[in-house]
Coordinates of C-alpha atoms and ligand atoms in Angstrom, one line a residue:
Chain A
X914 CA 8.3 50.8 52.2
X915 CA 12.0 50.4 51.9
X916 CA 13.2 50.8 55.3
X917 CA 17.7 50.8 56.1
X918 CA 18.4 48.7 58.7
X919 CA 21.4 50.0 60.4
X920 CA 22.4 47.9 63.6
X921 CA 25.8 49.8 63.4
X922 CA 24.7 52.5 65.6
X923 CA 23.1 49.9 68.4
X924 CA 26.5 47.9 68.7
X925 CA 28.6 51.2 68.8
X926 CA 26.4 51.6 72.3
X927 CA 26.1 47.6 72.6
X928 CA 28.3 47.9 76.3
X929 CA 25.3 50.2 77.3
X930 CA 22.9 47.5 76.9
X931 CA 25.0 44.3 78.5
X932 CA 25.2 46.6 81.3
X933 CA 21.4 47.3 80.9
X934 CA 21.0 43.4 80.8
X935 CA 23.3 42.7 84.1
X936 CA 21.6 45.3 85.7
X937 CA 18.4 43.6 85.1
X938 CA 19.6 40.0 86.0
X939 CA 20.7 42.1 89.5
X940 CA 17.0 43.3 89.9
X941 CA 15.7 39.5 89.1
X942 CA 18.5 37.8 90.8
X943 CA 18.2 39.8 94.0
X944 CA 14.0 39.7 93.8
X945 CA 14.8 35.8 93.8
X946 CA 17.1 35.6 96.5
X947 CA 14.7 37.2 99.2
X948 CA 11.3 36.2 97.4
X949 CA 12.1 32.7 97.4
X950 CA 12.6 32.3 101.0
X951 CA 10.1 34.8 101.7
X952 CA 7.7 33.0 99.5
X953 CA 8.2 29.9 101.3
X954 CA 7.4 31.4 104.7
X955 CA 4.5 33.0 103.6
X956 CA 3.1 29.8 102.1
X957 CA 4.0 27.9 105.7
X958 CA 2.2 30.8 107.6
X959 CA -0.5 30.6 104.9
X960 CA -0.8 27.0 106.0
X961 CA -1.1 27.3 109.5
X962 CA -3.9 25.6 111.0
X963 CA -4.6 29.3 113.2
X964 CA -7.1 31.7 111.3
X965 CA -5.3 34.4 113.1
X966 CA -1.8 33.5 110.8
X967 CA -3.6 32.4 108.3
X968 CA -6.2 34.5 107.0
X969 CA -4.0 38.1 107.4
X970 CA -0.7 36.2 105.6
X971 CA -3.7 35.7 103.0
X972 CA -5.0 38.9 102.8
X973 CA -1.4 39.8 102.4
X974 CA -0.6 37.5 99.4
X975 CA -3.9 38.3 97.8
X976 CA -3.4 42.1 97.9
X977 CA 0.2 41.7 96.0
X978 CA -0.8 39.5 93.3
X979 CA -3.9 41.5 92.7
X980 CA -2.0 44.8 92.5
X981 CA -0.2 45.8 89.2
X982 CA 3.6 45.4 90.0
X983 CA 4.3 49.3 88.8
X984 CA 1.6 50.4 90.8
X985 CA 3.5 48.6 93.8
X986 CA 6.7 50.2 92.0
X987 CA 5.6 53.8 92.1
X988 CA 4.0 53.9 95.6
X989 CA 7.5 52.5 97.0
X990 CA 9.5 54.8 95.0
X991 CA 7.2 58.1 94.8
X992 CA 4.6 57.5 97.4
X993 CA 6.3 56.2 100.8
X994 CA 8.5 58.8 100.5
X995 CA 6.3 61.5 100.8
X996 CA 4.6 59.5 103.8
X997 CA 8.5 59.0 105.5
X998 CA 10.7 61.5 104.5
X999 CA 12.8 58.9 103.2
X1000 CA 14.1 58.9 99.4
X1001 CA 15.1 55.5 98.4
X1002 CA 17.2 55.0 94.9
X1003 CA 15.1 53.3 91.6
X1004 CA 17.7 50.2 92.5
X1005 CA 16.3 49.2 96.0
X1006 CA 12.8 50.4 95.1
X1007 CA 13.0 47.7 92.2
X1008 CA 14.3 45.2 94.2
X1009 CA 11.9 45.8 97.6
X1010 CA 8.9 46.0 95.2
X1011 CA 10.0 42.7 92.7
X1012 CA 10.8 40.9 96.0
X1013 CA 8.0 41.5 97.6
X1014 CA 5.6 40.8 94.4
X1015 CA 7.5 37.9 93.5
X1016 CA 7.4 36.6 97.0
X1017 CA 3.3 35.9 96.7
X1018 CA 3.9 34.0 93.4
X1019 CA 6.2 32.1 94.7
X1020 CA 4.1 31.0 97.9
X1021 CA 1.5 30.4 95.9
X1022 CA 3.6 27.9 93.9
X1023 CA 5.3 26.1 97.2
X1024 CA 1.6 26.4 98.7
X1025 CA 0.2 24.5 95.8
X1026 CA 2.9 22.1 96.0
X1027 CA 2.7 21.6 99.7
X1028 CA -1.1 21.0 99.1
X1029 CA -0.8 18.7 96.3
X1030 CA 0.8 15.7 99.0
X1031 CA -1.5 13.0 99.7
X1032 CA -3.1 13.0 102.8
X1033 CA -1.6 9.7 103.8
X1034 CA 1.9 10.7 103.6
X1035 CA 1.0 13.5 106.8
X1036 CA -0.6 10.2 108.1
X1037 CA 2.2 8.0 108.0
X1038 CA 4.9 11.0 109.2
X1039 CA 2.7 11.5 112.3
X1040 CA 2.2 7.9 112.7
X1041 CA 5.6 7.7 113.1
X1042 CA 5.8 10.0 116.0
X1043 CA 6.9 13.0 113.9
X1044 CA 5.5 16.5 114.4
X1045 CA 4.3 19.2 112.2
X1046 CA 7.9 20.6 111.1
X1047 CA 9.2 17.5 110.8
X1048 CA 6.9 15.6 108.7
X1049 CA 7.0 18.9 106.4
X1050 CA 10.8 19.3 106.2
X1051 CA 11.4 14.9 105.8
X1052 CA 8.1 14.1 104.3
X1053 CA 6.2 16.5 102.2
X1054 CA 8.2 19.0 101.4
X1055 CA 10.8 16.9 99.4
X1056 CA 7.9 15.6 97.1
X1057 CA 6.4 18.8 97.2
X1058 CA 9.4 20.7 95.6
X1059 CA 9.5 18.1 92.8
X1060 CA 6.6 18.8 91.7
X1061 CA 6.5 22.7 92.4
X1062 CA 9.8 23.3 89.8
X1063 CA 8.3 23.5 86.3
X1064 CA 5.7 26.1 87.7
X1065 CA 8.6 28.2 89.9
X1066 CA 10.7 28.4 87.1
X1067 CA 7.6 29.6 85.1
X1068 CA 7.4 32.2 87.7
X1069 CA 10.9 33.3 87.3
X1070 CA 10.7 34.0 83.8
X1071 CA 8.0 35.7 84.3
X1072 CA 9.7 37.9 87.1
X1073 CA 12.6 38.8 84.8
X1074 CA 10.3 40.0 82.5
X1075 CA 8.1 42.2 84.5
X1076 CA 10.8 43.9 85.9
X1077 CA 10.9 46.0 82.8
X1078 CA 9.1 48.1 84.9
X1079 CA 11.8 48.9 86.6
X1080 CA 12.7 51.5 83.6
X1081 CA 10.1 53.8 84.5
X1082 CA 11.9 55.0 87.6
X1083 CA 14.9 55.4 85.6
X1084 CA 16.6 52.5 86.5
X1085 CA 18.9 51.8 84.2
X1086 CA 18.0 48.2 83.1
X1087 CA 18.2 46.9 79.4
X1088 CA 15.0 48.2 78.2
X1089 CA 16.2 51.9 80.1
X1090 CA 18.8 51.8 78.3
X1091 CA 17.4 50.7 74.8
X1092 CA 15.0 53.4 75.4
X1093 CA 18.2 55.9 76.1
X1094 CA 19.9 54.3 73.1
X1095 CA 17.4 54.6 70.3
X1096 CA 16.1 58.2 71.5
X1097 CA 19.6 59.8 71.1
X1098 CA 20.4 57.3 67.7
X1099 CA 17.0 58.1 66.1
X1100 CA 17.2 54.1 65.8
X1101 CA 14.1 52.5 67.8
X1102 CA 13.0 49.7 65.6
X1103 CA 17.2 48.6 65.7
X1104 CA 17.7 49.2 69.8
X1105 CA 14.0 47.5 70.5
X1106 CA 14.8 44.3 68.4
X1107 CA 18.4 44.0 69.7
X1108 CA 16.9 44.3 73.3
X1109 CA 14.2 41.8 72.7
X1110 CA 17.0 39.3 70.9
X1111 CA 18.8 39.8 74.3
X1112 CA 16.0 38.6 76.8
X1113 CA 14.5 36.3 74.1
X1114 CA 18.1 35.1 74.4
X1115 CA 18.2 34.5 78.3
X1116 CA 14.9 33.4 78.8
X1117 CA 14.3 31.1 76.1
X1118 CA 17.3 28.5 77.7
X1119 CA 15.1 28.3 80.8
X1120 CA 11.8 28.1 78.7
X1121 CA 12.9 25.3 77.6
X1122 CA 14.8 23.6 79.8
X1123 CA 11.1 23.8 81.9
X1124 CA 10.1 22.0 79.2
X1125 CA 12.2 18.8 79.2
X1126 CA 11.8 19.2 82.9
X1127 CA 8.1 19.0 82.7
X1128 CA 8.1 16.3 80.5
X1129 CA 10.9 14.0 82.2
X1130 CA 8.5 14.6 85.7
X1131 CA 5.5 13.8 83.7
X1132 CA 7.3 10.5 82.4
X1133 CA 8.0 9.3 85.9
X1134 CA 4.7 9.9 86.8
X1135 CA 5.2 12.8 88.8
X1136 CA 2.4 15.5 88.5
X1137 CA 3.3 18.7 88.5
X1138 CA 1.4 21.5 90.0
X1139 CA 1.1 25.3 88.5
Chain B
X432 CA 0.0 -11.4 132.2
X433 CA 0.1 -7.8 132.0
X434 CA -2.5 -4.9 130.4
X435 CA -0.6 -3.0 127.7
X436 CA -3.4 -1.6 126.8
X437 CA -7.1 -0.3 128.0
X438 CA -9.8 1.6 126.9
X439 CA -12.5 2.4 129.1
X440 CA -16.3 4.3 127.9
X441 CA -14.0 5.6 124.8
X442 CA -16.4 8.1 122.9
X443 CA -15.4 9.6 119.8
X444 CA -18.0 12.5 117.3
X445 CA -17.2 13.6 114.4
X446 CA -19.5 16.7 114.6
X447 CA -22.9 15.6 115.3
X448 CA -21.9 12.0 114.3
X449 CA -21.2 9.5 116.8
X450 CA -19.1 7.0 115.5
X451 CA -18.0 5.0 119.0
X452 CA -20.3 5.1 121.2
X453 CA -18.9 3.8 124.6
X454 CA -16.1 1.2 123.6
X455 CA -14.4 -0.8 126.8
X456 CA -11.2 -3.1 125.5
X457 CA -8.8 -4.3 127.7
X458 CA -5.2 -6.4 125.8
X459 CA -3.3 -8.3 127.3
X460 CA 0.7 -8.1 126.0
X461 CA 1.0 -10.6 123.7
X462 CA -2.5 -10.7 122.1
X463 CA -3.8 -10.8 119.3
X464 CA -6.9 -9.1 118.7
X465 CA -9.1 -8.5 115.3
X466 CA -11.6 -6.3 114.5
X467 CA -14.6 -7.1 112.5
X468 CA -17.7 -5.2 111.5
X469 CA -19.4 -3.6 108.4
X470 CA -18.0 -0.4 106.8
X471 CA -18.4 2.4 108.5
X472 CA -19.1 0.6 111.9
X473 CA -15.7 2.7 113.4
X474 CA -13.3 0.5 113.4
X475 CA -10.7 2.4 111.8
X476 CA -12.0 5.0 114.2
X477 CA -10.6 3.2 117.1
X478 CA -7.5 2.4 115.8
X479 CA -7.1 5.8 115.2
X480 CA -8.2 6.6 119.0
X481 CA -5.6 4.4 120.0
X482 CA -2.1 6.0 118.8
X483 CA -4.6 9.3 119.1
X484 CA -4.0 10.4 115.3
X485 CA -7.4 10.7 116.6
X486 CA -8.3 12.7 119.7
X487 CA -10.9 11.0 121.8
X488 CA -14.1 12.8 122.7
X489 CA -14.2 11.1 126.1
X490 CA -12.9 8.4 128.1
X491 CA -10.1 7.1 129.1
X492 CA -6.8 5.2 127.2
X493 CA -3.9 3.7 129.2
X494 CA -1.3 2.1 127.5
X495 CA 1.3 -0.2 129.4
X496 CA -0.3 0.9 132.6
X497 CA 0.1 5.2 132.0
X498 CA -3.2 6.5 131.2
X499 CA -3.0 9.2 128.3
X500 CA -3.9 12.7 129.1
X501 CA -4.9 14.7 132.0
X502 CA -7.9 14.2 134.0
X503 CA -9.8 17.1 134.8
X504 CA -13.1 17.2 137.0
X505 CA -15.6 19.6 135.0
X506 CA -18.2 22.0 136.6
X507 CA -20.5 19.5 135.2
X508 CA -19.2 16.6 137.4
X509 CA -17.9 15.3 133.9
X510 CA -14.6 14.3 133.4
X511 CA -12.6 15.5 131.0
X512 CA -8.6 14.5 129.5
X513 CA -6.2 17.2 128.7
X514 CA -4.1 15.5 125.8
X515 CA -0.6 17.5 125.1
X516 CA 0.4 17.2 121.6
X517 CA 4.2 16.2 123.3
X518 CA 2.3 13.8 125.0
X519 CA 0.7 11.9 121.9
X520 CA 3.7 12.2 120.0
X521 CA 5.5 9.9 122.1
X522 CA 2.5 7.6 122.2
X523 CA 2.6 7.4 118.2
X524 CA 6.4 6.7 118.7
X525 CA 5.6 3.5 120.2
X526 CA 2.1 2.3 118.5
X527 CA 3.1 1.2 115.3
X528 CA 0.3 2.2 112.2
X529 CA 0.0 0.2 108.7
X530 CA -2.1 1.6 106.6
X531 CA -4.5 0.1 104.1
X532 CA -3.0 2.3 101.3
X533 CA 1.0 1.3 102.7
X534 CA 1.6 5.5 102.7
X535 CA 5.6 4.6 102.1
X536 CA 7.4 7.9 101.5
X537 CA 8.1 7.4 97.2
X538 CA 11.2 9.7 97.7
X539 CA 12.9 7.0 99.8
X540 CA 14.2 3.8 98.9
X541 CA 12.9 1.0 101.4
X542 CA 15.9 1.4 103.2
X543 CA 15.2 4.9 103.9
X544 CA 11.5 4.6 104.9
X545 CA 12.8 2.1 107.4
X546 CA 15.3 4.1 108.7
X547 CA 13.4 7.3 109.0
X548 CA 11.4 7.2 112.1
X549 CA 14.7 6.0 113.9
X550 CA 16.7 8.9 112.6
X551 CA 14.2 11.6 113.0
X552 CA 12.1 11.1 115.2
X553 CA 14.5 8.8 117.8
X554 CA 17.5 10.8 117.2
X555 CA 19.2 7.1 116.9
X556 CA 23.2 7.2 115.6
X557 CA 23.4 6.7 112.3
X558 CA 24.9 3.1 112.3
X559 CA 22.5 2.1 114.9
X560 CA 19.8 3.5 112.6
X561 CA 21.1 1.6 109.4
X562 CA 20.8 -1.9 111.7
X563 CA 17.7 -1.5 112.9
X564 CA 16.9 -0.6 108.7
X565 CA 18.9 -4.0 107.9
X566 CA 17.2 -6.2 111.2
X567 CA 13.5 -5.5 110.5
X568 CA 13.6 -5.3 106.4
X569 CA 15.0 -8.9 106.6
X570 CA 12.5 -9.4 109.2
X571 CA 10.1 -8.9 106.7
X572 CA 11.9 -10.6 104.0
X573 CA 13.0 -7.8 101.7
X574 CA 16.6 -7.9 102.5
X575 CA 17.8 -7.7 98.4
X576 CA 14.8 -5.0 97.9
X577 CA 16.6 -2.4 100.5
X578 CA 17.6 0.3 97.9
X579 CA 14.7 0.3 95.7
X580 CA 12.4 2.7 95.8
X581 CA 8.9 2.0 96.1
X582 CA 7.5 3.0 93.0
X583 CA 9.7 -0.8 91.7
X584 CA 8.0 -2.8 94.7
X585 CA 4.8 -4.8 94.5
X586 CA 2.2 -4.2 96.9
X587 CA 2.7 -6.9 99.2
X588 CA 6.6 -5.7 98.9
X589 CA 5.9 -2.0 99.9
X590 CA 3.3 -3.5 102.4
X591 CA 6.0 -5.2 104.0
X592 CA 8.2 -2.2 104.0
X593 CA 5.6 -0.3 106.1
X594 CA 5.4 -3.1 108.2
X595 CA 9.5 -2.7 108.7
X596 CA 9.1 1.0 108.8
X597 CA 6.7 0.8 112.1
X598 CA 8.8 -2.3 113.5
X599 CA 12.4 0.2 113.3
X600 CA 10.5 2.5 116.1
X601 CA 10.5 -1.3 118.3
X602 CA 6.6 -0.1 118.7
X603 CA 5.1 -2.2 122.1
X604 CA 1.3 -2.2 120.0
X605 CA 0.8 -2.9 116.6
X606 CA -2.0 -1.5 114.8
X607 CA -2.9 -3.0 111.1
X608 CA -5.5 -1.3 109.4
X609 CA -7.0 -3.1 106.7
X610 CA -3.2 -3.6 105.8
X611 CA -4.3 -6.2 102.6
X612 CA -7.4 -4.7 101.3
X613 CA -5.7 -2.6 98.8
X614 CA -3.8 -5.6 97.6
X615 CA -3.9 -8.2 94.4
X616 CA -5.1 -11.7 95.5
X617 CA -1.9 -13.2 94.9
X618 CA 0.0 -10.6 97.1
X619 CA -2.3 -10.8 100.2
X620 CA -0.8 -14.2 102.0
X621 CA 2.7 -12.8 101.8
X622 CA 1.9 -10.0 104.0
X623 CA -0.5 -12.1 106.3
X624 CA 2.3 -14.3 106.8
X625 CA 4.4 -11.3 107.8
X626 CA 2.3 -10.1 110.3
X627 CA 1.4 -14.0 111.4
X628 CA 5.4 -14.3 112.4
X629 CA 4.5 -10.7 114.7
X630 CA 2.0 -12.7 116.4
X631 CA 4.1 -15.9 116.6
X632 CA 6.7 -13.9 118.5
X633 CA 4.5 -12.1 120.9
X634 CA 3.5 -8.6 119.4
X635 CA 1.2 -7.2 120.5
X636 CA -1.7 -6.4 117.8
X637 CA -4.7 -4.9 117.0
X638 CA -5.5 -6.1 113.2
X639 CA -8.5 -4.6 111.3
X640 CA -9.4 -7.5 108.2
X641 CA -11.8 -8.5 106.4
X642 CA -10.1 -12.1 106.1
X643 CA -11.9 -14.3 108.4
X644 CA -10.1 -17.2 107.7
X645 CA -6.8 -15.1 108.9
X646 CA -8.7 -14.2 111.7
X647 CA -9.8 -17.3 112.9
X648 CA -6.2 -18.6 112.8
X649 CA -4.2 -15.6 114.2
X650 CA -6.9 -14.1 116.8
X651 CA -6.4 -14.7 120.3
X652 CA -9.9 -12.4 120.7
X653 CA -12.2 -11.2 117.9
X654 CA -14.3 -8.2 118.7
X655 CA -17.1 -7.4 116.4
X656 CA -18.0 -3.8 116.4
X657 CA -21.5 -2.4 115.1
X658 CA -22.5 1.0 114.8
X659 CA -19.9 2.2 117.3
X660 CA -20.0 -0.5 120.0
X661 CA -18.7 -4.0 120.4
X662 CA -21.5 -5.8 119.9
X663 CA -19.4 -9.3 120.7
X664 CA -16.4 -10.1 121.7
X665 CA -14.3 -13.8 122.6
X666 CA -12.5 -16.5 121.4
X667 CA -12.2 -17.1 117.4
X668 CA -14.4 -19.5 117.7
X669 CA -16.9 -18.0 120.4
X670 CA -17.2 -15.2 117.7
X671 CA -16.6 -16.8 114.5
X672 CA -17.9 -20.1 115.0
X673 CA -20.5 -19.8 117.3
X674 CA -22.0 -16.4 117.3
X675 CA -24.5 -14.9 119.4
X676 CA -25.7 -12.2 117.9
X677 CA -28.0 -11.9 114.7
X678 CA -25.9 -9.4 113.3
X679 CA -22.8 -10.6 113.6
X680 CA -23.9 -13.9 112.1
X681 CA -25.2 -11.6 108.8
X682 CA -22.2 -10.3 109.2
X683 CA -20.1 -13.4 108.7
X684 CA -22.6 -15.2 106.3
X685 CA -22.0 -11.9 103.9
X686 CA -18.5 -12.7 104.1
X687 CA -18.5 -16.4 103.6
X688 CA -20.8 -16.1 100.4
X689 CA -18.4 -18.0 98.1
X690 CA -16.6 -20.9 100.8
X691 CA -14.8 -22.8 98.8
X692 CA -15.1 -27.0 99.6
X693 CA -11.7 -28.1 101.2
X694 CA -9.2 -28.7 98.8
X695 CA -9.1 -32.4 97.2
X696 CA -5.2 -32.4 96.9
X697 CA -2.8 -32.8 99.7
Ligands
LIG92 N1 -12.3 12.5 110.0 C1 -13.6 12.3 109.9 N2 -14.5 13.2 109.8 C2 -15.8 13.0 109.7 N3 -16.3 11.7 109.7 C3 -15.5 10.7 109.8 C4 -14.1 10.9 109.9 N4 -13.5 9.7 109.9 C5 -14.5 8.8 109.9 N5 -15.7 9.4 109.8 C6 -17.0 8.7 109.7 O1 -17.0 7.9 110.8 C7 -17.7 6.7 110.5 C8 -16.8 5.5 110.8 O2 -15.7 5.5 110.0 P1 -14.5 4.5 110.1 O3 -13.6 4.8 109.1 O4 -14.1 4.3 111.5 O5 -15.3 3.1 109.7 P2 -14.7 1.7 109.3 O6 -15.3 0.7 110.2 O7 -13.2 1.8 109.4 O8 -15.2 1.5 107.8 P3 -14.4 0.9 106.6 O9 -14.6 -0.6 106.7 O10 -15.2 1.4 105.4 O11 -13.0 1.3 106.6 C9 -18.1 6.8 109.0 O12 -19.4 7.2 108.9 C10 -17.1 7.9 108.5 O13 -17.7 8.6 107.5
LIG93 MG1 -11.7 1.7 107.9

């Protein structure tokens, strides 16, 4: 089958998709800006030594990362609204949802981390008269983020990928507007493989830059956790 | 001579196991006192009870004449002590702990280990900090090893560090648990030495080892400790010499197995 590849028509509209593609590092960017530090408190609470923190903060976790992210998606943007009245734009349902999603990946990461610190080094922070906050913030938490990076930056790329999703409440991210681009060209097969260059493009970098990273820890005999 | 510190009926379960069962321990500032008995007989346990990294199931603890805790008459004519965590914490702040395992923080050179407890948990100035860092690593002997990491230091080095590292908090007890166990041969009299010079200058100690010979020398009381209680306590050589008890003396034939004849050379 003799098929003519035309990639004219996809960089006539190639503006369309670099905005598609910022508009998706925006989703990813912002998702990573709250669900990093939300992460991390939810891991902490996760932590606590009360069942009354921990176990519902579990629950919590649990219930996102066992839930399909456009499930998540389409209840924020089509199903609370109905419950509040409130209409919120495909932008801030994308990032609420991702942010939120994200945010249990992440604290399962940092929690992972956290939990990966010997014993003895709590041991030796309380034996020095430090508390709870400050053996974490001094003690463990500085080894722990070592070893938490290759699996958080795992994480991210998978974040920027599933927030694809985001296209399906018309928000116009780069596969939205691939999808726009090759239904009005007639061009799919041009559009989808441009697109997929384009994220292949981004993510691959950090792919393998987690890789060295993994690697250079391993060498100094650092575990890592994931 | 004055009590720093005094136990009295301490009781400490784990669950359903009892693990001391009624210990009463009274040191004098300035001693030197060594643990013995077989594994598991508690003595890490007490230690523990002692900067409370531990909480004591009953009795009492003073240290430096302040008992620790609250006393509080039960319904059952029992007596039970209140510990506040604010409380213990500034009782760990100045019992100093080394650990069998040295637990040095690996993301901090020695320096940094040293200086740590000063900085965080003293609030000290930095300079102030950085010479009590400088004073009690040289102390220890490792005044060219202060900005290497652990992970580049020998066991007896790191050893040492931790010794520096609970000396920077000026501690008034030290407490040494098994602090050459983990360690090659070769590396063990380096850090006996270390804590020998404590003794020489009038710490106060309470040293867990398995090295009589150390503990003969260094002791100024030996308490043996079997199955939760101290089964015999005295003078190095009341204890080691001339025990009166059938265990401890299986005790110290099982450690003596191999004695080597005194050395020919001089
Ligand atoms: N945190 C704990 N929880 C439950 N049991 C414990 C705990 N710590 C110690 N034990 C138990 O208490 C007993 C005494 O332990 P301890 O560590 O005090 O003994 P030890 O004399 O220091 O022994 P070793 O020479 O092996 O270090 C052991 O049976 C031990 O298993
Ligand atoms: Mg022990």
């Amino acid at each position: 089958m003799g098929y003519e590849w035309d990639f004219g028509v996809v960089f006539r509209d190639f503006d369309l998709l670099l905005l598609g593609l910022v508009n998706t590092l925006k989703v990813t960017g912002l998702a990573l800006l709250f669900g990093v530090p939300l992460g991390l408190i939810l891991a902490l609470l996760r932590l606590s030594r009360h069942g009354v923190i921990r176990i519902p903060v579990g629950i919590v976790i649990e219930f996102l990362r066992s839930t399909p992210p456009l499930v998540q998606l389409f209840w924020l943007f089509f199903a609370l609204p109905i419950l509040t009245g409130i209409n919120i734009t495909p932008f801030i349902a994308s990032v609420v949802t991702f942010s939120f999603q994200s945010s249990a990946f992440f604290a399962e990461v940092f929690r992972g981390g956290i939990v990966s610190i010997e014993k003895g080094q709590w041991e030796a922070a309380k034996a020095i008269g430090m508390d709870r906050g400050q053996s974490m913030r001094r003690v463990i938490l500085p080894q722990a983020v070592k070893r938490m990076i290759p699996a958080f930056l795992e994480r991210v790329i998978e974040l920027m990928k599933t927030t694809t999703l985001v296209a399906t409440v018309s928000y116009a991210d780069l596969l939205y507007e691939a999808n726009t681009i090759a239904q009005a060209t007639f061009r799919p097969l041009e559009v989808f493989t441009v697109a997929a260059a384009m994220y292949f493009a981004v993510l691959f970098p950090v792919s393998l830059f987690v890789r060295r990273l993994e690697r250079r820890l391993g060498r100094t005999g650092e575990g890592t956790v994931h | 001579m004055t009590e720093l510190l005094k136990i009295e009926n301490l009781n400490k379960s784990f669950g359903a196991l009892e693990v001391l069962k009624g210990i009463d321990l009274t040191v004098e500032k300035g001693e030197t006192v060594v643990i013995l008995g077989s594994s598991g007989s508690g003595k890490s346990t007490l230690l523990r009870c002692v900067n409370f990294m531990e909480i004591p199931t009953s009795g009492r603890i003073a240290i430096a004449g302040k008992p620790v805790g609250t006393e509080r008459s039960r319904a059952s004519g029992r007596i039970q002590v209140d510990y506040r965590e604010s409380e213990l914490i500034g009782i760990r702040a100045t019992v100093g702990m080394v650990f069998q395992h040295f637990n040095l923080f690996p993301h901090m050179t020695a320096f940094g280990n040293v200086m740590e407890g000063p900085r965080t948990v003293l609030k000290l100035p930095r300079g102030e900090c950085e010479a009590r860092a400088e004073t009690y690593l040289s102390k220890v002997g490792l005044a060219d090893k202060m900005h290497s990491y652990p992970a580049h230091l020998s066991g007896g080095q790191q050893q040492r560090v931790a010794i520096a590292r609970a000396l920077a908090m000026e501690p008034q007890l030290m407490l040494f648990d098994e602090a050459t166990s983990a360690l090659d041969p070769e590396l063990v009299g380096e850090v006996l030495q270390t804590i020998r010079s404590l003794a020489d200058e009038g710490m106060t100690m309470l040293i867990v080892t398995h090295e009589l010979g150390f503990a003969y020398s260094v002791a100024s009381k030996v308490l043996f400790l079997s199955d939760g209680v101290i089964l015999e306590q005295g003078a190095p050589d009341d204890v080691l010499v001339r025990p009166k008890q059938q265990r401890t003396r299986d005790f110290l034939r099982g450690h003596a197995t191999y004695k080597l004849p005194d050395l020919a050379i001089t």
